[in-house]
Coordinates of C-alpha atoms and ligand atoms in Angstrom, one line a residue:
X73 CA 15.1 1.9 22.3
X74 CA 13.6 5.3 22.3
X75 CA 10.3 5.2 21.4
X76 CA 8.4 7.7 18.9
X77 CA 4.5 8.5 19.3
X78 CA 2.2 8.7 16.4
X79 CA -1.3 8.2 17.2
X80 CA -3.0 7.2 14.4
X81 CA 0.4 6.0 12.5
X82 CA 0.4 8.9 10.0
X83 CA 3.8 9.3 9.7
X84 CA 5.0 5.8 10.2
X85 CA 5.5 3.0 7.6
X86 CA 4.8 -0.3 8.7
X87 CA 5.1 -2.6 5.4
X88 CA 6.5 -2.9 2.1
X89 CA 4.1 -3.4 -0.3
X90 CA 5.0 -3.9 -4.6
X91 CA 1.0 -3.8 -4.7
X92 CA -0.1 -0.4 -4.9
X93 CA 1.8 2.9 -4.6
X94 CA -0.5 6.1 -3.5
X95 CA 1.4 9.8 -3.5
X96 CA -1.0 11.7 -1.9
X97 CA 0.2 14.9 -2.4
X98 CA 0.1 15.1 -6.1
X99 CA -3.2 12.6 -6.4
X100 CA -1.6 9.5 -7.7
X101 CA -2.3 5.5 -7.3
X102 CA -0.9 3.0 -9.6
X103 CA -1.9 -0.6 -9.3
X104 CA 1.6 -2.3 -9.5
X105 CA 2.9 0.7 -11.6
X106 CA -0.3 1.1 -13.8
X107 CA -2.0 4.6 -13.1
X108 CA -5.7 4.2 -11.6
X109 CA -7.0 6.5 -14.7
X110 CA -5.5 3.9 -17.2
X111 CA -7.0 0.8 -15.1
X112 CA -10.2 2.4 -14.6
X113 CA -10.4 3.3 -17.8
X114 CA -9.4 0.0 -20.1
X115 CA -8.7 -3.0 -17.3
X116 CA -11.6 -5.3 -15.6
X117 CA -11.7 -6.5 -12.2
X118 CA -10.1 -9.7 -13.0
X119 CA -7.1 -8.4 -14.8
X120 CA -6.5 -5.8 -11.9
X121 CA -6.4 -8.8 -9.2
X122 CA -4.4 -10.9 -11.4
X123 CA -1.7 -7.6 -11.7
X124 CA -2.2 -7.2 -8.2
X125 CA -1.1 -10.8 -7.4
X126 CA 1.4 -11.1 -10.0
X127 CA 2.8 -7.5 -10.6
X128 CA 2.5 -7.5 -14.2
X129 CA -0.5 -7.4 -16.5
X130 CA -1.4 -10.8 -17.9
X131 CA -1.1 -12.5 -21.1
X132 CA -4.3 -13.2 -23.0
X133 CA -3.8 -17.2 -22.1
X134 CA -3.3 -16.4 -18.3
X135 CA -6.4 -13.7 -17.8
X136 CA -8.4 -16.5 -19.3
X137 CA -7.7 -19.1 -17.2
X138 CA -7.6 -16.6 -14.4
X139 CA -11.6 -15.8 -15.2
X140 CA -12.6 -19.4 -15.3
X141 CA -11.0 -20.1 -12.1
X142 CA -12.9 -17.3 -10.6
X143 CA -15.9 -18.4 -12.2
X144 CA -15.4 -21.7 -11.3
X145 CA -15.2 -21.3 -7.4
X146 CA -18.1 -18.5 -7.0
X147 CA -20.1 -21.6 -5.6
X148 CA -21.4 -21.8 -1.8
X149 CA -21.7 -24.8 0.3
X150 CA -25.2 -25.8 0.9
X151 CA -24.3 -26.0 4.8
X152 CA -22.7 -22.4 4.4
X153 CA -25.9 -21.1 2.6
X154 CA -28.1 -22.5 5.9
X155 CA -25.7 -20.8 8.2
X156 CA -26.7 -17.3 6.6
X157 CA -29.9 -18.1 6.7
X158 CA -29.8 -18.4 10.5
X159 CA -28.3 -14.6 10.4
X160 CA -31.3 -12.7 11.8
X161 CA -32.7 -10.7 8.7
X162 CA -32.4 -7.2 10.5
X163 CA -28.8 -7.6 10.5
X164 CA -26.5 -4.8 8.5
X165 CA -25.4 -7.1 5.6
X166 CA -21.9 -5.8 6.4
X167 CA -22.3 -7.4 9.6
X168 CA -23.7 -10.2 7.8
X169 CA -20.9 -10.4 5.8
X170 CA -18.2 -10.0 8.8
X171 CA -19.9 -13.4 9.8
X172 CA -20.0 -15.5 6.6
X173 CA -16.5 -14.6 5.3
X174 CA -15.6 -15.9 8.6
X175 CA -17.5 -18.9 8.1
X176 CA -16.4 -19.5 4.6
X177 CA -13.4 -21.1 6.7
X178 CA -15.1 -24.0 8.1
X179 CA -16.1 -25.1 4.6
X180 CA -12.6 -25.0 3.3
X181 CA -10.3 -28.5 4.0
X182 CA -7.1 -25.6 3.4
X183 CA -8.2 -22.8 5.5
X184 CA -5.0 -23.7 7.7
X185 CA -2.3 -24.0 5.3
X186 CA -0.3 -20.8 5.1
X187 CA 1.7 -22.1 2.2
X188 CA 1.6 -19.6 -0.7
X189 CA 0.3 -21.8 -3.0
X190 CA -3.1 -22.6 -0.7
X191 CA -3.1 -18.9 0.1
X192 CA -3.4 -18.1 -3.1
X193 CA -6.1 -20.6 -3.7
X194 CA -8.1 -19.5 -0.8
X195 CA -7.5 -15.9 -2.4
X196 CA -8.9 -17.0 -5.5
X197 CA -11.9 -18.4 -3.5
X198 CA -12.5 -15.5 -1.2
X199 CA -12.6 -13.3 -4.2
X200 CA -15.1 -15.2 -6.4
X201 CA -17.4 -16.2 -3.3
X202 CA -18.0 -12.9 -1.6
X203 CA -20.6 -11.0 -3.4
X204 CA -21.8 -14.6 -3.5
X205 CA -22.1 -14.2 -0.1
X206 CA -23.7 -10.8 -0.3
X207 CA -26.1 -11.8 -2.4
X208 CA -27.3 -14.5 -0.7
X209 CA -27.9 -12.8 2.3
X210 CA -29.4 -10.1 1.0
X211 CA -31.9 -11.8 -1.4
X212 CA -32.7 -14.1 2.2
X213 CA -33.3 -10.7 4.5
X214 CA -35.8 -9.9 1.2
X215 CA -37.9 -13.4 1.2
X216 CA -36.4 -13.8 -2.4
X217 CA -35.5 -17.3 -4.2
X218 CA -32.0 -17.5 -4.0
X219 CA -29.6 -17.1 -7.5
X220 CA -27.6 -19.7 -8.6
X221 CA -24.3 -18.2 -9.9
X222 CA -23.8 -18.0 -13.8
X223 CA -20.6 -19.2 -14.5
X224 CA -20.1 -17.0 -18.1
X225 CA -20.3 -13.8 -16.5
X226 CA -17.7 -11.7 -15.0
X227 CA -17.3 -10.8 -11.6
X228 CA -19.4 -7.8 -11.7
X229 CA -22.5 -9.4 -14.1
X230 CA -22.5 -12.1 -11.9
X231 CA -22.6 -10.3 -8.4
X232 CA -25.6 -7.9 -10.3
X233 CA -27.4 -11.1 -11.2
X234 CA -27.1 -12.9 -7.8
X235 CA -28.5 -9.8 -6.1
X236 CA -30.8 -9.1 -9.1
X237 CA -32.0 -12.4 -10.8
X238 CA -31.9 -10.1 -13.8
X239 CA -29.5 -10.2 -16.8
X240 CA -27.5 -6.9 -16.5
X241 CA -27.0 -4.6 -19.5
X242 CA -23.3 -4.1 -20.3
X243 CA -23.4 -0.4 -19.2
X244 CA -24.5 -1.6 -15.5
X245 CA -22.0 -4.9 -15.5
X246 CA -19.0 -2.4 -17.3
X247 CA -19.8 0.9 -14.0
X248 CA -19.9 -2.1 -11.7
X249 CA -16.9 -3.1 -13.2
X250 CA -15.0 0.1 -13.2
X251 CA -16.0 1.0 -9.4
X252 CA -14.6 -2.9 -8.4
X253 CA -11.3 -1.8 -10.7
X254 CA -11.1 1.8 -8.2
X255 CA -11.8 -0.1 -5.2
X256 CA -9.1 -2.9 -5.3
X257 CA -6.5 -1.5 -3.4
X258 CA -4.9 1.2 -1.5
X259 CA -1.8 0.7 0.1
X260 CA -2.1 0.3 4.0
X261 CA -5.2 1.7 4.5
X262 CA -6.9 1.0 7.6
X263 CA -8.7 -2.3 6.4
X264 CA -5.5 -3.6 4.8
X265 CA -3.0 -2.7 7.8
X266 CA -5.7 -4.6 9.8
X267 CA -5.5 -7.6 7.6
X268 CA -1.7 -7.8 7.8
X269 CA -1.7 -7.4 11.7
X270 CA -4.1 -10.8 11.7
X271 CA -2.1 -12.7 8.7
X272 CA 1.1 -11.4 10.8
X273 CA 0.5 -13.6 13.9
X274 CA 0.6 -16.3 11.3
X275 CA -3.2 -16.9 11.6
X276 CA -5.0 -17.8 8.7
X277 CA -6.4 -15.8 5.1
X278 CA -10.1 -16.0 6.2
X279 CA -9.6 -14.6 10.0
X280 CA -7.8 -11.7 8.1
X281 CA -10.0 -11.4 5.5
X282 CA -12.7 -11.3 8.5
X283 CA -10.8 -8.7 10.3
X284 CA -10.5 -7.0 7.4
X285 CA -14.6 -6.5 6.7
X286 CA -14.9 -5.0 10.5
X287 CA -12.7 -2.3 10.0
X288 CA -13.8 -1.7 6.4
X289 CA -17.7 -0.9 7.8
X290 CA -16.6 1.7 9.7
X291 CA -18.1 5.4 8.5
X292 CA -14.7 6.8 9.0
X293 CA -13.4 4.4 5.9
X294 CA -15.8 2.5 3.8
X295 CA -18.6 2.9 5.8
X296 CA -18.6 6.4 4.1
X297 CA -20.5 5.9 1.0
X298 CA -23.9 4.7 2.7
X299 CA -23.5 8.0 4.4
X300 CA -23.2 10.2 1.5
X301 CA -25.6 8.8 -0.2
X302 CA -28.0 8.9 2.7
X303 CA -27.2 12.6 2.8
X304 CA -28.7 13.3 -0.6
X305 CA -31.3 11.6 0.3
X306 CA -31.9 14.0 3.2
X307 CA -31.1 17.1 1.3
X308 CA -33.7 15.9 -1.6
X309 CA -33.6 18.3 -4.4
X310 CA -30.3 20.8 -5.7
X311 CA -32.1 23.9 -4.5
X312 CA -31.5 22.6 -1.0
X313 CA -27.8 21.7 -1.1
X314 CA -26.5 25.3 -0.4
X315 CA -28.6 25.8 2.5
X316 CA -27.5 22.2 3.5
X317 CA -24.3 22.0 3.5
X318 CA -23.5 25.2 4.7
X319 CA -24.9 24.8 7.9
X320 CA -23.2 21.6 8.2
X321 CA -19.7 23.2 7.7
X322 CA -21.1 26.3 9.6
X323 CA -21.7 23.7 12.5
X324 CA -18.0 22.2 12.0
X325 CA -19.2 19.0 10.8
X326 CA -18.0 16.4 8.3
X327 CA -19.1 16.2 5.0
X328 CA -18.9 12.5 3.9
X329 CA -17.5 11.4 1.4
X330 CA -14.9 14.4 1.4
X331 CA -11.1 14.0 3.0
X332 CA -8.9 11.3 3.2
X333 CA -6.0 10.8 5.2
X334 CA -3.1 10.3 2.2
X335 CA -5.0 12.3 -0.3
X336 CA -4.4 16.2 0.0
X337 CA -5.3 16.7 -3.3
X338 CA -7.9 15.0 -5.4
X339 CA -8.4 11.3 -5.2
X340 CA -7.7 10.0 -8.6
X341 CA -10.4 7.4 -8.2
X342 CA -12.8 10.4 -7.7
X343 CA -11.6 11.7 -11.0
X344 CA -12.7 9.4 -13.3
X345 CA -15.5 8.0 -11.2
X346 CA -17.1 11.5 -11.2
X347 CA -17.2 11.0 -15.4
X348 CA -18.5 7.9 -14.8
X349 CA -21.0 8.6 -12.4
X350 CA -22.6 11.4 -14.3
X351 CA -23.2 9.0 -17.3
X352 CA -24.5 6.5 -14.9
X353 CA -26.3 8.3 -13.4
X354 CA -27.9 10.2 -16.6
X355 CA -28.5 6.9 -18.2
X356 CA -30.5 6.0 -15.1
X357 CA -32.6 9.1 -14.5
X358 CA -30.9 10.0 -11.5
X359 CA -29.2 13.4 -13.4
X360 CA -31.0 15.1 -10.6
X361 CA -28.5 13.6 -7.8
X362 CA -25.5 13.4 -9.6
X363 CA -26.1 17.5 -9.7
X364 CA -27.0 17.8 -6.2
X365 CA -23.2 15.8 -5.9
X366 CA -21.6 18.5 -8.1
X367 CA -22.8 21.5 -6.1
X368 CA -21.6 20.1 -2.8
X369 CA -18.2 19.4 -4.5
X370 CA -18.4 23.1 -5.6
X371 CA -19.2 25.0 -2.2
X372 CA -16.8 22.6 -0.6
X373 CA -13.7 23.5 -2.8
X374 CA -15.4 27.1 -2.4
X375 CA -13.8 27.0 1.4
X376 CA -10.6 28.5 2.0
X377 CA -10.2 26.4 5.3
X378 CA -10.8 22.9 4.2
X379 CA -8.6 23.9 0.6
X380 CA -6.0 24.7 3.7
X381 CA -6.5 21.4 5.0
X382 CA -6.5 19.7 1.4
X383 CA -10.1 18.4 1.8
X384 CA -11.0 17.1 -1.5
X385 CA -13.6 14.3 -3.0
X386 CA -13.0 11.1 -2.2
X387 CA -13.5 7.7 -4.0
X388 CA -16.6 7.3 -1.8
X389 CA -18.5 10.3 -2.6
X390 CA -18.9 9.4 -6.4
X391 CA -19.3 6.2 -5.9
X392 CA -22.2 6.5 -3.8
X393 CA -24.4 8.0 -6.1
X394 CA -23.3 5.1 -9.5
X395 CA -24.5 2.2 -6.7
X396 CA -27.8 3.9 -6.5
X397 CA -28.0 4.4 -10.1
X398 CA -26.9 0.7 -9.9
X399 CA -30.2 0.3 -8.0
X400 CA -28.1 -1.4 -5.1
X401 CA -29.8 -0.2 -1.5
X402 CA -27.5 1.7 0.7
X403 CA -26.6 -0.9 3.0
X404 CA -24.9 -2.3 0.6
X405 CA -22.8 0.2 -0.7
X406 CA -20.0 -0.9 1.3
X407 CA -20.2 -4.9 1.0
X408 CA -19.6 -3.7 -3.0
X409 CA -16.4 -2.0 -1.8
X410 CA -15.7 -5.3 0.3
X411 CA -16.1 -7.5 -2.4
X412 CA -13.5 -5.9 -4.3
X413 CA -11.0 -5.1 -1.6
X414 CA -11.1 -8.1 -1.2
X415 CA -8.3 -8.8 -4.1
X416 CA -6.5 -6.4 -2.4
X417 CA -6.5 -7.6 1.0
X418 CA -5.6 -11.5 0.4
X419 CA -2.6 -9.9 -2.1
X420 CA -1.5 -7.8 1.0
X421 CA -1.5 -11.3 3.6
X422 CA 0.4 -12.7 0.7
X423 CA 2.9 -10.3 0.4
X424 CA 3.1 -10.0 4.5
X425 CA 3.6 -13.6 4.7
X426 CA 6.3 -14.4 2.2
X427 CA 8.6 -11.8 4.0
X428 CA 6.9 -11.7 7.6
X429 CA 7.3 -10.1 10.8
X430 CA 4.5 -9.6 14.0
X431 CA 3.3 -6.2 14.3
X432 CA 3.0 -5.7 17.4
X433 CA 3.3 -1.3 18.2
X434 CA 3.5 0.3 21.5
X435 CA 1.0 2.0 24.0
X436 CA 2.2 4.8 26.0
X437 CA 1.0 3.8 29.3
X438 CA -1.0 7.0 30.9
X439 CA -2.3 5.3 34.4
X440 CA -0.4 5.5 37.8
X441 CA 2.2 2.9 39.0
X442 CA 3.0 0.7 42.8
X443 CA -0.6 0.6 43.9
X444 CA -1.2 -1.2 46.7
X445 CA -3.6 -4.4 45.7
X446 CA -6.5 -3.9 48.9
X447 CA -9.0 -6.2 49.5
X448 CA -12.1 -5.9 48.0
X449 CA -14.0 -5.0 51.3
X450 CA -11.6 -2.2 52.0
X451 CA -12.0 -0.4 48.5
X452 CA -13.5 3.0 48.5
X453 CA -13.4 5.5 45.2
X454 CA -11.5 8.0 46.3
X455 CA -10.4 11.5 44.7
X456 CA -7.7 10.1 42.5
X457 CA -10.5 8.0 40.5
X458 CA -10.7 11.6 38.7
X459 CA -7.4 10.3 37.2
X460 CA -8.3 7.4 35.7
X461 CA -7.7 7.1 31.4
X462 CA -11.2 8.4 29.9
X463 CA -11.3 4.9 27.8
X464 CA -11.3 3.2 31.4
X465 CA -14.2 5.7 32.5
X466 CA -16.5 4.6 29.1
X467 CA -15.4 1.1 29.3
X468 CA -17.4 1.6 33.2
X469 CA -20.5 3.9 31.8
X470 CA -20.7 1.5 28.8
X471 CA -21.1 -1.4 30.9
X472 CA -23.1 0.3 33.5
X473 CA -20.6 -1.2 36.5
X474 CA -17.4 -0.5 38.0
X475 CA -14.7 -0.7 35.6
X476 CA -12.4 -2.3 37.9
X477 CA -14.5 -5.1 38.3
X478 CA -13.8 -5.8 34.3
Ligands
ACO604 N1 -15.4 17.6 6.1 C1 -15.0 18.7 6.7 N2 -13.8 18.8 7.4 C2 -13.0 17.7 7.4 C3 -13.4 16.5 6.7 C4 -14.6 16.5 6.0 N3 -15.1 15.4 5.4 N4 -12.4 15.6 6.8 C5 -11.5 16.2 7.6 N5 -11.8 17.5 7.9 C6 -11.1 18.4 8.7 C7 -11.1 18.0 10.2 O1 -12.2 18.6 10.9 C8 -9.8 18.5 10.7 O2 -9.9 19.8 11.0 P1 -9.1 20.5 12.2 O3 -7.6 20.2 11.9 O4 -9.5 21.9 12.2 O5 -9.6 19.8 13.4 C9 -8.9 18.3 9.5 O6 -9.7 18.3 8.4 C10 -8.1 17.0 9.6 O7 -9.0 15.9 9.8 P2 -8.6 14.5 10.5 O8 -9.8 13.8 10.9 O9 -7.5 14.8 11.5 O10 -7.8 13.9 9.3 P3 -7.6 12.3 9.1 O11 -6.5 12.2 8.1 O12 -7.4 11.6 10.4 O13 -9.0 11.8 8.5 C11 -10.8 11.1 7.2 C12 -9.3 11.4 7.3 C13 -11.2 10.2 8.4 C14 -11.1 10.3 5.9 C15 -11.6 12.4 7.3 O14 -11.2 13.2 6.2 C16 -13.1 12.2 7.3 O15 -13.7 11.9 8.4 N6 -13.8 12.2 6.1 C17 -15.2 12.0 6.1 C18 -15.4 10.5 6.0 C19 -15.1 9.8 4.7 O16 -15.4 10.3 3.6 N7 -14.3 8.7 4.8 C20 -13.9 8.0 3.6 C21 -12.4 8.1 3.4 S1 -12.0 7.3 1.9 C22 -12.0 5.6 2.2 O17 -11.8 5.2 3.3 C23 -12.2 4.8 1.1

């Protein structure tokens, strides 16, 4: 079978999905054939899973019960609750949260059962117990009482009073709400094609799920927001942002929170979320950053070369700036994005198990072939060693040792 290379799988598709459709070119997403704009706009994080799982909006009746069921499961095991508290304090929460999604399975008698029907209550679980999980840890790291979950809120109040232990207004529950709706899903971006590698071996919703959260951190995906908002931090005040950012791009670096792999023109989540972040953001006292965010959209889209390259505002870089106006810390700017992704990425294992095949790609093998296997006495380096794949010749430095004796 001849074999095609695509390094980093641009070009290839590797799942069917009736979840989410992105065309990149002309700046569209549609949740299950809604447009993001609409969802953003008039839909709640609960009525955008339920779509999600069941490809078509819900009736009254059914986004009711949906709710309660959420509300109904956003409980953690006492045993689970000491577990996080044995997670040293200084830990990144994402980390932190890597571990207790993981652990979430030990405290579930189903976590096993690959039927759709337990998948979708483990779903349904994993969903209403994550920024449970957040939370927790985060008010532990602080030396703060933890917050029982209140059961008549949505989603988003509920994760804002867990972390909080304050009532939110309806302006913070509704941008919480709307940045939950944007975050959802995205086709098979890097977290989700992850997830369905893991759900593909026929493992189990929480190991995905966990698989999921350790690609997610990264500041290459959703590790990105922390990183733009940590940048106007650094830059401090709009008279700087000029100065800034043009030595950045004068020093080919990234800007964060700009670019995106599908997108090559504006991501629609930025587009609404940049609205929305500006009232946020005003209604906060935080104008001042939300301006600093427009100029560096401004001398960005000023450059001929990265217009070339279609580098545009992602969802990340507005998003950044309404979880500070939220008053979330930085670190967990991308547990938020988890937390909602989350619908997304149990609707993807679903999907990938009800019509499943392993993924399992090829490697195009760069190393030498025949060796002779000598002894270990009578091994020397030689000249050739110069060969050797660069990964092999980090794995060595990184563990300060001879790579063959890995
Ligand atoms: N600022 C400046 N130049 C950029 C940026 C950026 N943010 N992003 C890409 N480019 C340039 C690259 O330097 C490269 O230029 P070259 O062809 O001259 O070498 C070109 O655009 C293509 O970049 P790639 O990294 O090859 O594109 P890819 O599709 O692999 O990367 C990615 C997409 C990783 C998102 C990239 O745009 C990036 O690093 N952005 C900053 C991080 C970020 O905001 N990530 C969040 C993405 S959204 C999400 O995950 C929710």
């Amino acid at each position: 079978m001849p074999l095609n290379i695509d390094k980093g799988l641009a070009g290839t598709v590797a799942a069917d999905t009736a979840l989410s459709f992105i065309d990149g070119a002309k700046g569209v997403l549609e949740y299950a054939g809604y447009d993001i704009d609409s969802l953003a706009r008039n839909s709640t994080f609960e009525e955008s899973t339920w779509l999600l799982w069941n490809g078509r909006l819900p009736t009254a009746a059914e986004l009711t019960a949906f709710t309660a069921s959420l509300q109904a499961c956003s409980d953690l095991d006492p045993r689970l609750i000491e577990l996080i508290r044995g997670i040293p304090k200084t830990t990144a929460p994402m980390d932190a949260l890597r571990t207790s999604v993981s652990a979430l399975g030990h405290f579930d008698p189903e976590a096993d059962d690959n039927s759709p029907e337990a998948n979708r209550r483990k779903a349904l679980r994993l969903v209403a117990r994550t920024p449970a999980l957040i939370a927790v840890f985060d008010r532990l790291r602080k030396g703060k009482p933890l917050v029982a979950p209140d059961r008549s809120l949505s989603v988003a109040g509920n994760f804002l009073w867990m972390l909080t232990g304050a009532r939110p207004t309806a302006a913070m529950e509704k941008a919480l709400d709307v940045c939950l709706v944007l975050h959802a899903d995205h086709g098979l971006n890097a977290s989700t094609f992850a997830a369905r590698v893991t759900i593909a071996t026929q493992s189990d919703l929480y190991s995905a799920a966990t698989t999921a959260v350790g690609t997610l951190k990264g500041p290459l995906h959703g590790g990105a927001n922390q990183e733009v908002m940590e940048m106007l931090l650094e830059i401090g005040d709009l008279s700087k942002v000029d100065g800034y950012i043009k030595e950045k791009l004068a020093r080919k670096e990234r800007i964060m929170g700009f670019g995106h792999r599908v997108y090559k023109a504006y991501d629609p989540r930025a587009t609404y979320l940049k609205t929305f972040a500006k009232q946020v953001a005003s209604d906060t006292g935080n104008l001042a950053l939300y301006e600093m965010s427009r100029r560096i959209e401004e001398i960005v889209l000023a450059q001929p070369n990265l217009i070339e390259k279609g580098i545009f505002p992602n969802v990340d870089f507005y998003s950044a700036t309404t979880y500070y106006s939220l008053g979330l810390d930085l670190d967990l700017f991308t547990c938020v994005f988890a937390a909602s992704r989350m619908s997304g990425w149990a609707g993807h294992c679903i999907e990938q198990l009800a019509a499943n095949k392993l993924i399992r790609p090829h490697a195009d093998y760069t190393g030498p072939h025949g060796l002779r296997y000598a002894p270990i006495g009578e091994r020397a380096v030689s000249a050739t060693s110069s060969t050797i794949p660069s990964a092999r010749q980090a794995m060595s430095v990184a563990a300060g040792s001879n790579a063959s004796s890995m």
